Amino acid sequence: MSTTRTSVPVLDLSTARNADGTFNAAFIDTLRDAAHNVGFFQVTNYGAADGQVQELLETLAGFFRLPLEQRLELDNRTSAQFRGYTRLGTEITRGRADSREQIDFGPDREPLAEVPADQPFLRLQGRNQWPAGYPELERVALQWAELMSGIGADLLAGIAVALGQPEDYFAEPFAQTPAWMGKLVHYVGGQVPEAGTQGVGSHADYGFVTLLLQDLIGGLEVQPHGQTEWIPVEPIPGALVVNLGEMLEVATDGYLMATIHRVTAPPPGVDRYSVPFFWSPRLDAVIETVPLPAELAAEARGVSDDPENPMLSSYGANVLKGWVRAHPQTAAIHYPSLGA
């Protein structure tokens, strides 16, 4: 049985590979421990350009200072892909409003002309919404998404090696059209009475690997498997917070866990900004069980049994299930048969 964790490990990504390009064994051991026992870790030295983090955070803050009517020109209720601007207090987690507003974006692709009735999640392919009068937001967000895509793929390769597999083990579901997601998030305290102190309620992520850039305000907390204590994820300037999603929990029968986490809203008058990026496979990807080595399989804990949130091996079905719950107004317009 693992010991109680009181902090989130920090990994230096510049030490991940040896000079010949293979993964460093000590790094893999640290990665395996963090992924299995905590499900969260932070990474430093991941290759951001000088000033890139500061420019991103300052640019997204500038968007949220625009008048509400300009932000609402990107209203996500107009998008079957749940893309665009979500108003303060209208995203729901565990049945309760969150104290945040945000922009959601993803790969900008032509929506499919025909979608099979049994695969409604294929409608999630589509276009982004960006402010025409503030073009720098699209520029910095897509530059960040490109950087995060490479890091997400490399970390997933490292996770494969940590599970006793070749580093390209998870590559096929991401081939050609990965359905990554990005968010630009503004947390605001004291303006959503029904939220209380909930910035975002306790939840697990839908996909494979989440890469989060957070500012220095703090508020993110995690609860590793089997623990009642919540661990604060102390901000490290410029670092990425990494956590694993439900696809990896399903694929490893719980050896890797989609760790529950939450965000406490900042005090009234204090703004908190964050940029989560979800490295996710094709919408039609179905994830098979990883053939774990015997010593790892013996430590698999089984998939979390939550009847209110069943985990699905189909990525598209899993993410659509989550978005329908989180955005009931948008879902009612575009997916009325699915309910919330």
Coordinates of C-alpha atoms in Angstrom, one line a residue:
M1 CA 0.0 0.0 0.0
S2 CA 1.4 3.4 -0.9
T3 CA 2.0 6.0 1.7
T4 CA 0.0 9.2 2.0
R5 CA 1.2 11.9 -0.3
T6 CA 1.4 15.5 0.9
S7 CA 2.8 17.2 -2.2
V8 CA 2.9 16.8 -5.9
P9 CA 6.2 15.6 -7.5
V10 CA 8.2 17.9 -9.8
L11 CA 9.9 16.5 -12.8
D12 CA 12.6 18.2 -14.9
L13 CA 11.6 17.4 -18.5
S14 CA 15.1 18.3 -19.8
T15 CA 16.3 15.1 -18.1
A16 CA 13.7 12.8 -19.7
R17 CA 15.9 11.4 -22.5
N18 CA 19.5 10.3 -22.8
A19 CA 21.9 11.6 -25.4
D20 CA 20.9 8.8 -27.8
G21 CA 17.2 9.8 -27.6
T22 CA 16.1 6.9 -25.4
F23 CA 14.2 7.6 -22.2
N24 CA 16.3 8.0 -19.0
A25 CA 15.6 5.1 -16.6
A26 CA 15.6 7.3 -13.5
F27 CA 13.2 9.7 -15.1
I28 CA 10.9 6.8 -16.1
D29 CA 11.0 5.5 -12.5
T30 CA 10.0 8.9 -11.1
L31 CA 7.3 9.3 -13.8
R32 CA 5.8 5.9 -13.0
D33 CA 5.7 6.6 -9.3
A34 CA 4.0 10.0 -9.8
A35 CA 1.5 8.6 -12.3
H36 CA 0.6 5.6 -10.2
N37 CA 0.6 7.0 -6.7
V38 CA -0.5 10.6 -7.2
G39 CA -1.8 11.0 -10.8
F40 CA -0.5 14.5 -10.7
F41 CA 3.0 16.0 -11.1
Q42 CA 4.6 19.3 -12.3
V43 CA 7.1 19.6 -15.1
T44 CA 9.8 22.2 -15.6
N45 CA 12.1 23.0 -18.5
Y46 CA 9.7 21.8 -21.2
G47 CA 10.8 24.2 -24.0
A48 CA 8.6 27.3 -23.8
A49 CA 10.1 30.2 -25.6
D50 CA 11.4 33.2 -23.6
G51 CA 8.4 35.3 -22.6
Q52 CA 5.8 32.9 -24.1
V53 CA 4.1 32.1 -20.7
Q54 CA 3.9 35.7 -19.7
E55 CA 2.5 36.7 -23.1
L56 CA -0.1 34.0 -23.0
L57 CA -1.4 34.9 -19.6
E58 CA -1.4 38.6 -20.3
T59 CA -3.2 38.2 -23.6
L60 CA -6.0 36.0 -22.2
A61 CA -6.4 38.4 -19.3
G62 CA -6.9 41.1 -21.9
F63 CA -9.7 39.2 -23.5
F64 CA -11.6 38.8 -20.2
R65 CA -11.3 42.6 -19.7
L66 CA -13.3 43.2 -22.9
P67 CA -16.9 44.2 -22.5
L68 CA -19.3 41.3 -22.0
E69 CA -21.1 42.0 -25.2
Q70 CA -17.9 41.5 -27.1
R71 CA -17.1 38.2 -25.3
L72 CA -20.7 37.0 -26.0
E73 CA -20.0 37.4 -29.7
L74 CA -18.3 34.0 -29.2
D75 CA -21.1 32.5 -27.2
N76 CA -20.6 28.7 -27.0
R77 CA -24.3 28.1 -27.1
T78 CA -24.1 28.7 -30.9
S79 CA -21.5 25.8 -31.2
A80 CA -22.3 22.1 -31.5
Q81 CA -18.7 21.6 -30.6
F82 CA -19.0 23.5 -27.3
R83 CA -16.4 26.0 -28.6
G84 CA -16.2 29.6 -27.8
Y85 CA -17.0 31.7 -24.7
T86 CA -18.7 30.3 -21.6
R87 CA -20.3 32.9 -19.4
L88 CA -19.5 33.2 -15.7
G89 CA -21.4 30.7 -13.6
T90 CA -22.9 28.7 -16.5
E91 CA -20.6 25.7 -16.5
I92 CA -21.7 23.0 -14.1
T93 CA -19.6 20.5 -12.2
R94 CA -21.3 18.0 -9.9
G95 CA -24.5 19.8 -10.4
R96 CA -23.2 23.1 -9.1
A97 CA -22.2 26.3 -11.0
D98 CA -18.5 27.1 -11.3
S99 CA -17.0 30.5 -10.5
R100 CA -15.3 30.8 -13.9
E101 CA -15.6 32.0 -17.5
Q102 CA -13.6 30.6 -20.3
I103 CA -13.0 30.1 -24.0
D104 CA -12.8 26.5 -25.3
F105 CA -11.0 25.7 -28.6
G106 CA -9.6 22.7 -30.4
P107 CA -8.4 21.6 -33.9
D108 CA -10.1 23.9 -36.4
R109 CA -11.6 21.5 -38.9
E110 CA -14.6 21.3 -41.2
P111 CA -17.6 19.8 -39.5
L112 CA -18.6 16.4 -40.9
A113 CA -21.4 16.5 -43.4
E114 CA -22.9 13.3 -42.2
V115 CA -22.7 11.7 -38.7
P116 CA -23.9 8.2 -37.9
A117 CA -26.8 8.2 -35.4
D118 CA -24.8 5.9 -33.1
Q119 CA -21.7 8.2 -33.1
P120 CA -23.1 11.7 -32.2
F121 CA -19.7 12.5 -30.7
L122 CA -18.3 12.9 -34.3
R123 CA -20.3 16.2 -34.3
L124 CA -17.6 17.6 -32.0
Q125 CA -15.3 18.1 -35.0
G126 CA -15.7 21.7 -36.1
R127 CA -14.6 25.3 -36.0
N128 CA -13.3 27.6 -33.3
Q129 CA -14.6 31.0 -32.3
W130 CA -12.1 33.8 -31.9
P131 CA -12.6 37.5 -31.3
A132 CA -12.1 39.3 -34.7
G133 CA -11.1 42.5 -33.0
Y134 CA -8.5 40.8 -30.8
P135 CA -6.5 38.6 -33.1
E136 CA -3.5 38.2 -30.8
L137 CA -5.6 35.8 -28.6
E138 CA -5.9 33.2 -31.4
R139 CA -2.2 33.6 -32.3
V140 CA -0.9 33.0 -28.8
A141 CA -3.4 30.2 -28.0
L142 CA -2.6 28.2 -31.1
Q143 CA 1.1 28.6 -30.6
W144 CA 0.6 27.2 -27.1
A145 CA -1.5 24.4 -28.4
E146 CA 1.3 23.4 -30.8
L147 CA 3.9 23.4 -28.0
M148 CA 1.6 21.4 -25.7
S149 CA 0.8 18.8 -28.4
G150 CA 4.4 17.9 -28.7
I151 CA 4.9 17.7 -24.9
G152 CA 1.7 15.7 -24.5
A153 CA 2.9 13.2 -27.0
D154 CA 6.3 12.9 -25.5
L155 CA 4.9 12.4 -21.9
L156 CA 2.5 9.8 -23.2
A157 CA 5.5 8.0 -24.8
G158 CA 7.2 8.1 -21.4
I159 CA 4.1 6.7 -19.7
A160 CA 4.0 3.9 -22.2
V161 CA 7.6 3.0 -21.4
A162 CA 6.8 3.2 -17.7
L163 CA 4.1 0.6 -18.3
G164 CA 6.5 -1.7 -20.0
Q165 CA 5.5 -0.9 -23.5
P166 CA 7.3 0.6 -26.5
E167 CA 7.2 4.3 -26.5
D168 CA 4.9 4.5 -29.6
Y169 CA 2.3 2.2 -27.9
F170 CA -0.3 4.9 -27.7
A171 CA 0.5 6.6 -30.9
E172 CA -2.1 5.1 -33.2
P173 CA -5.2 6.6 -31.6
F174 CA -3.6 10.0 -32.0
A175 CA -2.7 9.6 -35.7
Q176 CA -3.7 12.2 -38.2
T177 CA -6.6 13.9 -36.3
P178 CA -6.1 14.1 -32.6
A179 CA -9.0 15.8 -30.9
W180 CA -7.0 17.8 -28.4
M181 CA -8.8 20.5 -26.4
G182 CA -7.6 23.8 -25.0
K183 CA -9.2 26.2 -22.5
L184 CA -8.5 29.8 -21.5
V185 CA -9.9 30.2 -18.1
H186 CA -10.7 33.2 -15.8
Y187 CA -11.7 32.4 -12.2
V188 CA -13.6 35.1 -10.4
G189 CA -14.5 35.0 -6.7
G190 CA -17.6 36.4 -5.1
Q191 CA -19.7 36.9 -8.2
V192 CA -21.6 33.6 -8.5
P193 CA -23.5 33.2 -5.2
E194 CA -24.7 29.7 -6.0
A195 CA -21.1 28.6 -6.5
G196 CA -19.9 29.6 -3.0
T197 CA -16.1 29.0 -3.0
Q198 CA -16.2 26.5 -5.9
G199 CA -14.0 27.6 -8.7
V200 CA -14.5 24.2 -10.4
G201 CA -16.0 21.3 -8.5
S202 CA -14.2 18.0 -7.9
H203 CA -13.9 16.0 -11.1
A204 CA -11.6 13.8 -13.2
D205 CA -10.6 14.6 -16.7
Y206 CA -11.9 12.8 -19.7
G207 CA -8.9 12.0 -21.9
F208 CA -5.3 10.9 -21.6
V209 CA -3.0 13.7 -20.4
T210 CA -3.8 17.2 -19.2
L211 CA -1.2 19.9 -19.2
L212 CA -2.1 22.9 -17.1
L213 CA -0.4 26.3 -17.0
Q214 CA -1.6 28.2 -13.9
D215 CA -0.7 31.6 -12.7
L216 CA 0.7 32.3 -9.2
I217 CA -2.7 32.8 -7.3
G218 CA -3.1 29.1 -6.5
G219 CA -6.3 27.2 -5.6
L220 CA -5.8 23.8 -7.3
E221 CA -6.1 20.8 -5.0
V222 CA -5.9 17.1 -5.8
Q223 CA -7.0 14.0 -3.9
P224 CA -4.9 10.9 -4.8
H225 CA -6.6 7.5 -4.8
G226 CA -7.4 6.2 -1.3
Q227 CA -6.7 9.5 0.4
T228 CA -9.1 11.7 2.2
E229 CA -6.7 14.6 2.4
W230 CA -6.5 17.2 -0.4
I231 CA -3.1 18.2 -1.6
P232 CA -2.5 21.8 -2.8
V233 CA -0.6 22.1 -6.0
E234 CA 1.6 25.0 -5.2
P235 CA 2.3 27.3 -8.2
I236 CA 5.8 27.2 -9.7
P237 CA 6.4 30.1 -12.1
G238 CA 6.1 28.8 -15.7
A239 CA 5.7 25.1 -14.7
L240 CA 3.1 22.8 -16.1
V241 CA 0.8 20.8 -13.9
V242 CA 0.3 17.3 -15.5
N243 CA -2.5 14.9 -14.6
L244 CA -3.9 11.8 -16.2
G245 CA -7.4 11.3 -17.6
E246 CA -10.1 8.6 -17.6
M247 CA -8.8 6.9 -20.8
L248 CA -5.6 5.9 -19.0
E249 CA -7.5 4.7 -16.0
V250 CA -9.7 2.5 -18.2
A251 CA -6.7 1.3 -20.3
T252 CA -4.7 0.2 -17.2
D253 CA -7.5 -1.2 -15.1
G254 CA -6.8 1.5 -12.5
Y255 CA -3.0 1.1 -12.3
L256 CA -3.0 4.7 -13.5
M257 CA -5.7 6.9 -12.0
A258 CA -7.7 9.8 -13.2
T259 CA -7.2 11.6 -10.0
I260 CA -9.9 13.8 -8.6
H261 CA -9.1 17.5 -8.4
R262 CA -10.9 20.8 -7.7
V263 CA -10.2 24.5 -7.7
T264 CA -11.1 26.9 -4.9
A265 CA -12.3 30.3 -6.3
P266 CA -10.0 33.2 -5.5
P267 CA -11.1 35.9 -3.0
P268 CA -13.5 38.6 -4.3
G269 CA -11.5 41.1 -6.3
V270 CA -8.7 38.7 -7.2
D271 CA -8.4 37.2 -10.7
R272 CA -7.0 33.8 -11.4
Y273 CA -6.0 32.7 -14.9
S274 CA -5.2 29.2 -16.1
V275 CA -4.7 27.4 -19.5
P276 CA -5.6 23.7 -19.4
F277 CA -4.7 21.6 -22.5
F278 CA -6.0 18.1 -23.0
W279 CA -3.9 15.9 -25.2
S280 CA -6.6 13.6 -26.6
P281 CA -6.9 11.0 -29.4
R282 CA -9.2 10.9 -32.4
L283 CA -12.9 11.2 -31.6
D284 CA -13.5 7.6 -32.9
A285 CA -10.7 6.1 -30.9
V286 CA -11.6 3.1 -28.7
I287 CA -8.9 2.3 -26.1
E288 CA -7.9 -1.3 -25.5
T289 CA -6.6 -2.7 -22.3
V290 CA -2.8 -2.3 -21.9
P291 CA -1.0 -5.7 -21.3
L292 CA 0.7 -4.7 -18.1
P293 CA 3.8 -6.6 -16.8
A294 CA 2.8 -8.9 -14.0
E295 CA 4.3 -6.7 -11.3
L296 CA 2.3 -3.7 -12.4
A297 CA -0.9 -5.6 -13.0
A298 CA -0.7 -6.8 -9.4
E299 CA -0.9 -3.2 -8.3
A300 CA -3.9 -2.2 -10.6
R301 CA -6.7 -1.0 -8.5
G302 CA -9.6 -1.4 -10.9
V303 CA -11.6 1.3 -12.6
S304 CA -13.3 3.8 -10.3
D305 CA -16.9 2.6 -9.7
D306 CA -19.0 5.8 -9.9
P307 CA -22.5 5.1 -11.1
E308 CA -23.0 8.8 -11.7
N309 CA -20.0 9.0 -14.0
P310 CA -19.3 5.7 -15.8
M311 CA -16.0 5.7 -17.6
L312 CA -16.2 4.7 -21.3
S313 CA -13.5 3.2 -23.5
S314 CA -14.7 5.3 -26.5
Y315 CA -12.9 8.7 -26.2
G316 CA -15.6 10.5 -28.2
A317 CA -18.5 9.1 -26.1
N318 CA -16.6 9.8 -22.9
V319 CA -15.9 13.5 -23.7
L320 CA -19.4 14.1 -25.1
K321 CA -20.9 12.7 -22.0
G322 CA -18.9 15.1 -19.9
W323 CA -19.6 18.2 -22.0
V324 CA -23.4 17.5 -22.1
R325 CA -23.3 17.6 -18.3
A326 CA -21.0 20.6 -18.0
H327 CA -22.8 22.8 -20.5
P328 CA -26.5 22.0 -20.2
Q329 CA -27.7 25.0 -22.1
T330 CA -25.5 24.3 -25.1
A331 CA -26.4 20.6 -24.9
A332 CA -30.1 21.3 -24.9
I333 CA -29.8 23.3 -28.2
H334 CA -27.5 20.9 -30.1
Y335 CA -28.0 17.5 -28.4
P336 CA -31.5 17.5 -27.1
S337 CA -31.9 13.7 -27.3
L338 CA -29.0 13.2 -24.9
G339 CA -30.3 15.1 -22.0
A340 CA -28.1 16.4 -19.2

